[in-house]
Amino acid sequence: MINLVLRNILRMIFLVIFQVAVLNNVQLGGYINPYLYVLFILLLPFDTPKWLLLLSAFFLGLSVDLFTDTIGINTAACVFMAFCRPGVLSLIATKQEYEQGISPTVRDMGFKWFFSYSLILVFAHHIPLFFLEVFSFREFFHTLLRIGLSIVVTMFLLLISQFITYRPKK
Amino acid sequence: MKNFFDFLIRQYFFFLFLIMEVIAIIMVVQNNYYQKAGFINATNEITGRFLTTINSVSQYFSLADANRKLSEENAKLLSEAKKFRKANDTKVYHSNDTIYTQQFEFMSAKVVRNSTNKRNNYLTLDKGSKQGITKDMGVITSTGIVGIVKEVSENFSSVISVLHKDSKISAKIKKNGQLGTIEWSGGDYRYGELIDVPTHVKLLTGDTVITSGYSTSFPEGIIIGTILGYKIEKGDDFYTITIKFSTDFNSISYAYVIKNILKNELNKINKDLPND
């Protein structure tokens, strides 16, 4: 149990550092900014208490915000994404229950499940994020384009990260 | 009453979400209002230090480019100094300069963070209030304009890039002195927009756009970019001019912060004018 908590905390620190040190400096045509750090919320165990889910998402977003001078924007997006997670989980539930001991990864749940799970939640994160940043609907379609492109790259990174850390079942 | 509390507890997830989301949105709005809470300035120091560490690694990748720019600038300054000396030599009378007082001071600073891929971009500089930087100072590089200081902590300052939704820089066309405003509509960081130039003005692509000197942040004549193209929207009395920024925002490693020595005096006299 302690091990699990520690692992999640370390993952959070690593993802935040990776996000602000590497990904925020990636320049792809001025349109794309991938947000891999949402992986932390995706990978929280199934039986995480709901209040802890929201609270950790809040601090995850806030710590990224502090490094990007965009106080509140990532926080709001992360909290919204965490709010959506229980609903999404029950929406795409497969026949096998979300038991204790298995985690929301490609390894335990399969590629198809993880793909739809992460795609819906990345949408729930990117849409509020980009619209809060622009803070108006004046550039609506331009913002949609940026959201779409960033979602593609974020998803790509999420799936790659799954295969990098893939350990076959014993 | 008991029912009400039962309801709250059953729906606690939703209410907790609501509370947190409201806190986050309040932070966004507060941040938009230019004034940040004190605790964020304190953390600015911590994150600033962290970003400096990252930057000290990543700057190695741009060393060649930075060196080239610095040497180019050195050459330019040297030639200007030479020119100046020559002019002095030919002068017959030694004049005590009472007509021109120095109005602007330049301070060099390293850029520890920069972005160009957001709708609202910021830079962080490694100089702060300790080194005499205050809010609303202009920031430039040797190639052109960069932005305006938004906030200072003790050792760092945060700069609103020209690539920001709220950035409005007073500019003019060098050739004919026509005034306009520089904005950035998002998208490609290399191109911006010059608005508010009336349609009777004759324009040519390639014309240089410079700062007007009407704001207290920038002296007159700092280069902003060149006109790339222009059009008149139907029924509009003003041009929509696309300009190419002379600054390559993606490769800024050093910048100069401009201190306007006469700023207070200027602000005072402007304040005495009736508004509208």
Short mmCIF file of C-alpha atoms in Angstrom, two decimals:
data_model
loop_
_atom_site.label_atom_id
_atom_site.label_comp_id
_atom_site.label_asym_id
_atom_site.label_seq_id
_atom_site.Cartn_x
_atom_site.Cartn_y
_atom_site.Cartn_z
CA MET A 1 0.00 0.00 0.00
CA ILE A 2 2.75 2.44 1.02
CA ASN A 3 4.63 1.25 -2.02
CA LEU A 4 1.69 2.14 -4.24
CA VAL A 5 1.33 5.64 -2.77
CA LEU A 6 5.05 6.29 -3.13
CA ARG A 7 5.03 5.06 -6.71
CA ASN A 8 2.21 7.44 -7.63
CA ILE A 9 3.91 10.39 -5.95
CA LEU A 10 7.16 9.68 -7.79
CA ARG A 11 5.24 9.33 -11.05
CA MET A 12 3.61 12.70 -10.44
CA ILE A 13 6.94 14.42 -9.79
CA PHE A 14 8.54 12.82 -12.82
CA LEU A 15 5.64 13.71 -15.14
CA VAL A 16 5.54 17.35 -13.97
CA ILE A 17 9.28 17.76 -14.48
CA PHE A 18 9.12 16.06 -17.87
CA GLN A 19 6.21 18.29 -18.86
CA VAL A 20 7.80 21.64 -17.93
CA ALA A 21 11.39 20.76 -18.82
CA VAL A 22 10.85 18.95 -22.10
CA LEU A 23 7.34 18.96 -23.54
CA ASN A 24 6.61 22.65 -22.94
CA ASN A 25 9.70 23.45 -24.97
CA VAL A 26 8.64 21.33 -27.92
CA GLN A 27 7.80 23.58 -30.83
CA LEU A 28 5.73 22.00 -33.55
CA GLY A 29 4.52 24.69 -35.89
CA GLY A 30 3.16 26.94 -33.16
CA TYR A 31 -0.02 24.90 -32.86
CA ILE A 32 0.83 21.84 -30.87
CA ASN A 33 1.62 21.48 -27.21
CA PRO A 34 1.31 17.90 -25.96
CA TYR A 35 0.30 17.37 -22.34
CA LEU A 36 1.61 13.99 -21.30
CA TYR A 37 1.34 14.76 -17.58
CA VAL A 38 -2.34 13.78 -17.61
CA LEU A 39 -1.02 10.20 -17.61
CA PHE A 40 -0.86 10.55 -13.82
CA ILE A 41 -4.64 10.89 -13.54
CA LEU A 42 -5.16 8.06 -16.04
CA LEU A 43 -2.97 5.67 -14.10
CA LEU A 44 -4.35 6.26 -10.58
CA PRO A 45 -5.63 2.94 -9.19
CA PHE A 46 -9.27 2.02 -9.76
CA ASP A 47 -10.07 2.09 -6.06
CA THR A 48 -8.69 5.61 -5.45
CA PRO A 49 -11.19 7.48 -3.25
CA LYS A 50 -13.02 10.09 -5.25
CA TRP A 51 -11.97 12.99 -3.04
CA LEU A 52 -8.33 11.95 -3.39
CA LEU A 53 -8.78 11.78 -7.15
CA LEU A 54 -9.94 15.39 -7.26
CA LEU A 55 -7.37 16.60 -4.77
CA SER A 56 -4.39 15.02 -6.52
CA ALA A 57 -5.62 16.31 -9.89
CA PHE A 58 -5.88 19.78 -8.36
CA PHE A 59 -2.26 19.73 -7.15
CA LEU A 60 -1.02 18.14 -10.36
CA GLY A 61 -2.55 20.95 -12.40
CA LEU A 62 -1.39 23.62 -9.98
CA SER A 63 2.22 22.44 -10.04
CA VAL A 64 2.28 22.54 -13.85
CA ASP A 65 0.62 25.96 -13.76
CA LEU A 66 3.28 27.38 -11.47
CA PHE A 67 5.91 26.65 -14.08
CA THR A 68 4.02 28.09 -17.01
CA ASP A 69 2.61 31.33 -15.56
CA THR A 70 -0.88 30.13 -16.41
CA ILE A 71 -2.23 29.94 -12.87
CA GLY A 72 -5.51 28.05 -12.76
CA ILE A 73 -5.76 26.91 -16.36
CA ASN A 74 -4.17 23.48 -16.03
CA THR A 75 -5.72 23.15 -12.58
CA ALA A 76 -9.24 23.66 -13.89
CA ALA A 77 -8.66 21.27 -16.79
CA CYS A 78 -7.21 18.55 -14.52
CA VAL A 79 -10.01 18.82 -11.97
CA PHE A 80 -12.57 18.53 -14.73
CA MET A 81 -10.79 15.52 -16.16
CA ALA A 82 -10.68 13.84 -12.74
CA PHE A 83 -14.37 14.59 -12.30
CA CYS A 84 -15.11 12.81 -15.57
CA ARG A 85 -13.01 9.74 -14.76
CA PRO A 86 -15.50 7.70 -12.63
CA GLY A 87 -18.23 8.30 -15.22
CA VAL A 88 -15.98 7.26 -18.09
CA LEU A 89 -14.91 4.15 -16.18
CA SER A 90 -18.47 2.95 -15.76
CA LEU A 91 -19.34 3.96 -19.31
CA ILE A 92 -16.72 1.78 -20.95
CA ALA A 93 -16.75 -1.01 -18.38
CA THR A 94 -15.95 -4.34 -19.93
CA LYS A 95 -17.34 -7.63 -18.65
CA GLN A 96 -14.46 -8.07 -16.29
CA GLU A 97 -14.89 -5.92 -13.23
CA TYR A 98 -12.36 -3.35 -12.11
CA GLU A 99 -10.87 -5.54 -9.44
CA GLN A 100 -8.34 -4.60 -6.85
CA GLY A 101 -4.77 -5.18 -7.90
CA ILE A 102 -5.24 -4.46 -11.57
CA SER A 103 -4.43 -1.05 -12.91
CA PRO A 104 -5.82 1.03 -15.79
CA THR A 105 -3.03 0.18 -18.22
CA VAL A 106 -2.71 -1.45 -21.61
CA ARG A 107 -1.19 -4.47 -19.87
CA ASP A 108 -4.13 -5.17 -17.57
CA MET A 109 -7.06 -3.85 -19.57
CA GLY A 110 -6.00 -4.28 -23.19
CA PHE A 111 -5.21 -1.80 -25.92
CA LYS A 112 -8.76 -1.12 -27.06
CA TRP A 113 -9.99 -0.35 -23.58
CA PHE A 114 -7.05 1.92 -22.76
CA PHE A 115 -7.35 3.74 -26.07
CA SER A 116 -10.99 4.74 -25.61
CA TYR A 117 -10.48 5.43 -21.89
CA SER A 118 -7.58 7.81 -22.47
CA LEU A 119 -9.05 9.41 -25.60
CA ILE A 120 -12.25 10.47 -23.82
CA LEU A 121 -10.36 11.80 -20.80
CA VAL A 122 -7.78 13.64 -22.93
CA PHE A 123 -10.70 15.35 -24.65
CA ALA A 124 -12.09 16.25 -21.21
CA HIS A 125 -8.73 17.81 -20.37
CA HIS A 126 -7.72 19.58 -23.58
CA ILE A 127 -11.03 21.25 -24.39
CA PRO A 128 -11.32 23.23 -21.11
CA LEU A 129 -7.57 23.84 -21.14
CA PHE A 130 -7.38 25.49 -24.53
CA PHE A 131 -10.61 27.43 -24.19
CA LEU A 132 -9.60 28.77 -20.77
CA GLU A 133 -6.27 29.83 -22.21
CA VAL A 134 -7.87 31.78 -25.05
CA PHE A 135 -10.70 32.89 -22.73
CA SER A 136 -13.07 33.74 -25.55
CA PHE A 137 -14.98 32.03 -28.33
CA ARG A 138 -13.83 34.56 -30.86
CA GLU A 139 -11.19 32.30 -32.34
CA PHE A 140 -13.43 29.23 -32.00
CA PHE A 141 -12.34 27.20 -35.01
CA HIS A 142 -8.73 28.13 -34.67
CA THR A 143 -8.83 26.88 -31.08
CA LEU A 144 -10.59 23.68 -32.18
CA LEU A 145 -7.79 23.06 -34.65
CA ARG A 146 -5.19 23.49 -31.93
CA ILE A 147 -7.13 21.18 -29.62
CA GLY A 148 -7.43 18.49 -32.30
CA LEU A 149 -3.75 18.56 -33.22
CA SER A 150 -2.63 18.54 -29.59
CA ILE A 151 -4.93 15.62 -28.76
CA VAL A 152 -3.37 13.58 -31.57
CA VAL A 153 0.16 14.20 -30.26
CA THR A 154 -0.81 13.70 -26.59
CA MET A 155 -2.49 10.38 -27.44
CA PHE A 156 0.54 9.30 -29.42
CA LEU A 157 2.82 10.01 -26.45
CA LEU A 158 0.44 8.32 -24.00
CA LEU A 159 0.39 5.11 -26.04
CA ILE A 160 4.16 5.17 -26.54
CA SER A 161 4.65 5.61 -22.79
CA GLN A 162 2.46 2.54 -22.27
CA PHE A 163 4.64 0.42 -24.50
CA ILE A 164 7.89 1.74 -23.06
CA THR A 165 6.84 0.72 -19.54
CA TYR A 166 5.21 -2.51 -20.73
CA ARG A 167 6.07 -5.51 -18.61
CA PRO A 168 4.56 -8.77 -19.71
CA LYS A 169 2.30 -10.57 -17.27
CA LYS A 170 3.96 -13.21 -15.24
CA MET B 1 -31.98 19.56 7.76
CA LYS B 2 -30.73 16.03 8.21
CA ASN B 3 -31.95 15.22 4.74
CA PHE B 4 -30.03 18.15 3.40
CA PHE B 5 -26.78 16.96 4.95
CA ASP B 6 -27.45 13.44 3.71
CA PHE B 7 -27.86 14.88 0.26
CA LEU B 8 -24.58 16.81 0.57
CA ILE B 9 -22.71 13.74 1.70
CA ARG B 10 -24.16 11.54 -1.01
CA GLN B 11 -23.27 14.09 -3.66
CA TYR B 12 -19.98 15.14 -2.08
CA PHE B 13 -18.01 14.23 -5.18
CA PHE B 14 -19.95 16.69 -7.29
CA PHE B 15 -19.74 19.49 -4.73
CA LEU B 16 -16.05 18.96 -4.13
CA PHE B 17 -15.56 19.15 -7.88
CA LEU B 18 -17.60 22.34 -8.02
CA ILE B 19 -15.59 23.98 -5.23
CA MET B 20 -12.24 23.10 -6.78
CA GLU B 21 -13.30 24.18 -10.23
CA VAL B 22 -14.51 27.50 -8.89
CA ILE B 23 -11.18 28.00 -7.07
CA ALA B 24 -9.30 27.26 -10.29
CA ILE B 25 -11.43 29.62 -12.38
CA ILE B 26 -11.02 32.37 -9.79
CA MET B 27 -7.26 31.90 -10.07
CA VAL B 28 -7.48 32.18 -13.86
CA VAL B 29 -9.49 35.39 -13.67
CA GLN B 30 -7.25 36.85 -10.96
CA ASN B 31 -4.25 36.10 -13.11
CA ASN B 32 -5.88 37.81 -16.07
CA TYR B 33 -6.22 40.90 -13.93
CA TYR B 34 -2.50 41.51 -13.78
CA GLN B 35 -2.41 41.32 -9.99
CA LYS B 36 -1.41 38.02 -8.51
CA ALA B 37 -1.73 36.92 -4.95
CA GLY B 38 1.37 37.15 -2.84
CA PHE B 39 1.94 33.43 -2.58
CA ILE B 40 2.41 33.10 -6.29
CA ASN B 41 5.21 35.62 -6.23
CA ALA B 42 6.90 33.62 -3.51
CA THR B 43 6.70 30.45 -5.56
CA ASN B 44 7.94 32.36 -8.56
CA GLU B 45 11.32 32.37 -6.81
CA ILE B 46 11.29 28.61 -6.43
CA THR B 47 10.10 27.83 -9.93
CA GLY B 48 12.45 30.49 -11.26
CA ARG B 49 15.42 28.76 -9.73
CA PHE B 50 14.28 25.44 -11.13
CA LEU B 51 13.84 26.90 -14.60
CA THR B 52 17.31 28.43 -14.42
CA THR B 53 18.71 24.97 -13.78
CA ILE B 54 16.88 23.51 -16.75
CA ASN B 55 17.98 26.43 -18.86
CA SER B 56 21.61 25.99 -17.92
CA VAL B 57 21.39 22.59 -19.59
CA SER B 58 19.34 23.53 -22.60
CA GLN B 59 21.35 26.66 -23.40
CA TYR B 60 24.22 24.47 -24.55
CA PHE B 61 22.13 23.51 -27.54
CA SER B 62 21.78 27.11 -28.64
CA LEU B 63 25.29 28.30 -27.76
CA ALA B 64 26.41 28.61 -31.37
CA ASP B 65 23.39 30.68 -32.27
CA ALA B 66 23.70 32.89 -29.19
CA ASN B 67 27.39 33.47 -29.89
CA ARG B 68 26.70 34.46 -33.45
CA LYS B 69 24.07 36.94 -32.37
CA LEU B 70 26.26 38.42 -29.66
CA SER B 71 29.18 38.86 -32.00
CA GLU B 72 26.95 40.46 -34.60
CA GLU B 73 25.72 42.83 -31.98
CA ASN B 74 29.22 43.56 -30.80
CA ALA B 75 30.19 44.43 -34.33
CA LYS B 76 27.23 46.73 -34.66
CA LEU B 77 27.96 48.49 -31.39
CA LEU B 78 31.61 48.78 -32.24
CA SER B 79 30.87 50.42 -35.56
CA GLU B 80 28.50 52.80 -33.88
CA ALA B 81 31.09 53.69 -31.28
CA LYS B 82 33.61 54.31 -34.06
CA LYS B 83 31.20 56.52 -35.90
CA PHE B 84 30.62 58.47 -32.76
CA ARG B 85 34.28 59.01 -32.09
CA LYS B 86 34.87 60.21 -35.59
CA ALA B 87 32.08 62.71 -35.32
CA ASN B 88 33.58 64.00 -32.14
CA ASP B 89 36.96 64.39 -33.75
CA THR B 90 35.63 66.64 -36.42
CA LYS B 91 33.77 68.77 -33.96
CA VAL B 92 35.40 72.05 -33.39
CA TYR B 93 33.50 73.17 -30.38
CA HIS B 94 33.19 71.09 -27.35
CA SER B 95 29.61 71.24 -26.26
CA ASN B 96 28.32 70.44 -22.86
CA ASP B 97 25.32 68.38 -23.73
CA THR B 98 22.38 70.01 -22.06
CA ILE B 99 19.88 69.39 -24.82
CA TYR B 100 19.88 65.61 -24.65
CA THR B 101 19.58 63.89 -21.32
CA GLN B 102 19.81 60.16 -21.19
CA GLN B 103 16.29 58.81 -21.01
CA PHE B 104 16.76 55.07 -21.37
CA GLU B 105 19.00 52.58 -19.67
CA PHE B 106 19.52 49.04 -20.92
CA MET B 107 20.07 46.04 -18.73
CA SER B 108 21.02 42.65 -20.10
CA ALA B 109 19.21 39.56 -18.82
CA LYS B 110 19.15 35.89 -19.61
CA VAL B 111 15.91 34.26 -20.73
CA VAL B 112 15.30 31.21 -18.57
CA ARG B 113 11.94 30.30 -20.00
CA ASN B 114 10.16 31.13 -23.19
CA SER B 115 7.29 29.76 -25.22
CA THR B 116 5.79 30.46 -28.62
CA ASN B 117 3.24 27.69 -28.98
CA LYS B 118 0.54 28.95 -26.64
CA ARG B 119 -2.10 31.55 -27.32
CA ASN B 120 -0.66 33.61 -24.45
CA ASN B 121 3.08 33.36 -24.21
CA TYR B 122 5.36 34.51 -21.41
CA LEU B 123 9.09 34.73 -20.84
CA THR B 124 10.99 34.55 -17.58
CA LEU B 125 14.18 36.57 -17.13
CA ASP B 126 16.87 35.95 -14.53
CA LYS B 127 16.86 39.54 -13.24
CA GLY B 128 14.36 40.96 -10.78
CA SER B 129 13.62 43.75 -8.38
CA LYS B 130 17.04 43.34 -6.78
CA GLN B 131 18.60 44.36 -10.07
CA GLY B 132 16.19 47.26 -10.46
CA ILE B 133 13.58 45.80 -12.76
CA THR B 134 10.04 47.03 -12.24
CA LYS B 135 6.67 46.40 -13.83
CA ASP B 136 5.92 47.74 -17.34
CA MET B 137 9.54 47.96 -18.46
CA GLY B 138 10.08 47.08 -22.12
CA VAL B 139 12.12 44.06 -23.20
CA ILE B 140 13.98 43.84 -26.51
CA THR B 141 16.73 41.82 -28.14
CA SER B 142 19.33 43.02 -30.59
CA THR B 143 16.97 42.02 -33.40
CA GLY B 144 13.82 43.68 -32.15
CA ILE B 145 11.02 43.92 -29.67
CA VAL B 146 10.11 41.08 -27.27
CA GLY B 147 7.54 42.17 -24.68
CA ILE B 148 6.74 44.04 -21.49
CA VAL B 149 7.59 43.09 -17.89
CA LYS B 150 4.48 41.95 -16.10
CA GLU B 151 5.74 40.95 -12.70
CA VAL B 152 8.94 40.96 -10.73
CA SER B 153 10.09 38.86 -7.84
CA GLU B 154 13.38 39.39 -6.10
CA ASN B 155 15.57 37.69 -8.69
CA PHE B 156 13.27 36.95 -11.58
CA SER B 157 10.82 38.75 -13.75
CA SER B 158 8.01 37.52 -15.90
CA VAL B 159 7.46 39.14 -19.28
CA ILE B 160 4.32 39.26 -21.42
CA SER B 161 5.54 38.34 -24.85
CA VAL B 162 4.33 40.21 -27.93
CA LEU B 163 2.82 36.78 -28.67
CA HIS B 164 0.03 37.33 -26.14
CA LYS B 165 -3.67 38.03 -26.47
CA ASP B 166 -3.43 41.17 -24.33
CA SER B 167 -0.24 42.49 -25.90
CA LYS B 168 -0.80 45.78 -27.68
CA ILE B 169 2.30 47.65 -28.77
CA SER B 170 2.08 51.17 -30.11
CA ALA B 171 3.91 51.18 -33.43
CA LYS B 172 4.47 53.29 -36.50
CA ILE B 173 5.59 52.81 -40.05
CA LYS B 174 9.10 54.13 -40.30
CA LYS B 175 8.75 55.61 -43.77
CA ASN B 176 5.78 57.91 -43.14
CA GLY B 177 5.32 57.87 -39.38
CA GLN B 178 1.75 56.49 -39.53
CA LEU B 179 0.65 55.14 -36.18
CA GLY B 180 -0.85 51.73 -35.52
CA THR B 181 -1.03 48.94 -32.99
CA ILE B 182 0.79 45.61 -33.07
CA GLU B 183 -1.21 42.56 -32.08
CA TRP B 184 -0.82 38.82 -32.40
CA SER B 185 -3.76 36.70 -33.44
CA GLY B 186 -2.27 33.35 -32.51
CA GLY B 187 -0.92 30.69 -34.79
CA ASP B 188 2.48 31.20 -36.35
CA TYR B 189 4.88 32.97 -34.00
CA ARG B 190 6.73 34.60 -36.88
CA TYR B 191 3.85 36.79 -38.05
CA GLY B 192 1.84 39.50 -36.32
CA GLU B 193 -0.71 42.11 -37.24
CA LEU B 194 -0.55 45.87 -37.48
CA ILE B 195 -3.99 47.43 -37.10
CA ASP B 196 -5.48 50.92 -36.94
CA VAL B 197 -3.62 52.27 -39.96
CA PRO B 198 -6.15 54.28 -42.04
CA THR B 199 -6.69 53.20 -45.64
CA HIS B 200 -5.61 56.45 -47.26
CA VAL B 201 -2.01 55.76 -46.29
CA LYS B 202 0.16 54.36 -49.08
CA LEU B 203 1.84 51.11 -48.05
CA LEU B 204 4.51 48.96 -49.60
CA THR B 205 5.43 45.44 -48.64
CA GLY B 206 8.81 45.46 -47.00
CA ASP B 207 8.23 48.72 -45.14
CA THR B 208 9.78 48.69 -41.68
CA VAL B 209 7.58 48.93 -38.59
CA ILE B 210 9.10 50.46 -35.45
CA THR B 211 7.96 51.41 -31.97
CA SER B 212 6.28 54.79 -31.78
CA GLY B 213 7.85 55.98 -28.55
CA TYR B 214 4.40 56.98 -27.28
CA SER B 215 4.40 54.38 -24.52
CA THR B 216 6.74 54.71 -21.58
CA SER B 217 8.01 51.16 -22.06
CA PHE B 218 9.90 51.53 -25.31
CA PRO B 219 12.01 54.29 -26.81
CA GLU B 220 11.16 55.38 -30.32
CA GLY B 221 12.60 53.46 -33.21
CA ILE B 222 13.03 49.93 -31.89
CA ILE B 223 12.43 47.65 -34.84
CA ILE B 224 9.37 45.39 -34.70
CA GLY B 225 9.24 43.88 -38.16
CA THR B 226 8.52 44.41 -41.82
CA ILE B 227 5.24 44.55 -43.72
CA LEU B 228 4.54 41.27 -45.45
CA GLY B 229 1.13 42.03 -46.92
CA TYR B 230 -1.99 44.05 -46.32
CA LYS B 231 -5.67 44.00 -47.10
CA ILE B 232 -8.78 46.04 -46.40
CA GLU B 233 -11.72 44.15 -44.93
CA LYS B 234 -15.03 45.04 -46.57
CA GLY B 235 -16.46 48.20 -45.05
CA ASP B 236 -13.42 48.83 -42.91
CA ASP B 237 -11.60 52.14 -42.74
CA PHE B 238 -8.40 50.54 -41.59
CA TYR B 239 -5.89 48.18 -43.11
CA THR B 240 -5.26 44.71 -41.76
CA ILE B 241 -1.51 44.47 -42.18
CA THR B 242 0.46 41.28 -41.72
CA ILE B 243 3.96 41.87 -40.49
CA LYS B 244 6.91 39.55 -40.11
CA PHE B 245 8.54 39.99 -36.71
CA SER B 246 12.23 40.81 -36.87
CA THR B 247 12.72 38.94 -33.59
CA ASP B 248 12.89 35.17 -33.87
CA PHE B 249 10.83 34.49 -30.74
CA ASN B 250 11.76 30.85 -30.80
CA SER B 251 15.47 31.44 -30.29
CA ILE B 252 15.71 34.21 -27.70
CA SER B 253 18.43 33.49 -25.16
CA TYR B 254 19.47 36.98 -24.06
CA ALA B 255 17.37 40.10 -23.84
CA TYR B 256 17.67 43.74 -22.77
CA VAL B 257 15.34 45.32 -20.27
CA ILE B 258 14.72 49.02 -20.89
CA LYS B 259 14.50 51.40 -17.99
CA ASN B 260 12.87 54.71 -18.74
CA ILE B 261 14.47 57.20 -16.37
CA LEU B 262 11.89 59.87 -17.08
CA LYS B 263 8.94 57.52 -16.78
CA ASN B 264 7.52 58.96 -13.58
CA GLU B 265 7.69 62.47 -14.94
CA LEU B 266 5.99 61.38 -18.15
CA ASN B 267 3.26 59.48 -16.33
CA LYS B 268 2.62 62.45 -14.09
CA ILE B 269 2.12 64.87 -16.91
CA ASN B 270 -0.02 62.38 -18.83
CA LYS B 271 -2.17 61.82 -15.78
CA ASP B 272 -2.90 65.52 -15.52
CA LEU B 273 -4.49 65.45 -18.95
CA PRO B 274 -8.26 65.06 -18.87
CA ASN B 275 -9.28 61.52 -19.79
CA ASP B 276 -11.11 61.46 -23.13
#
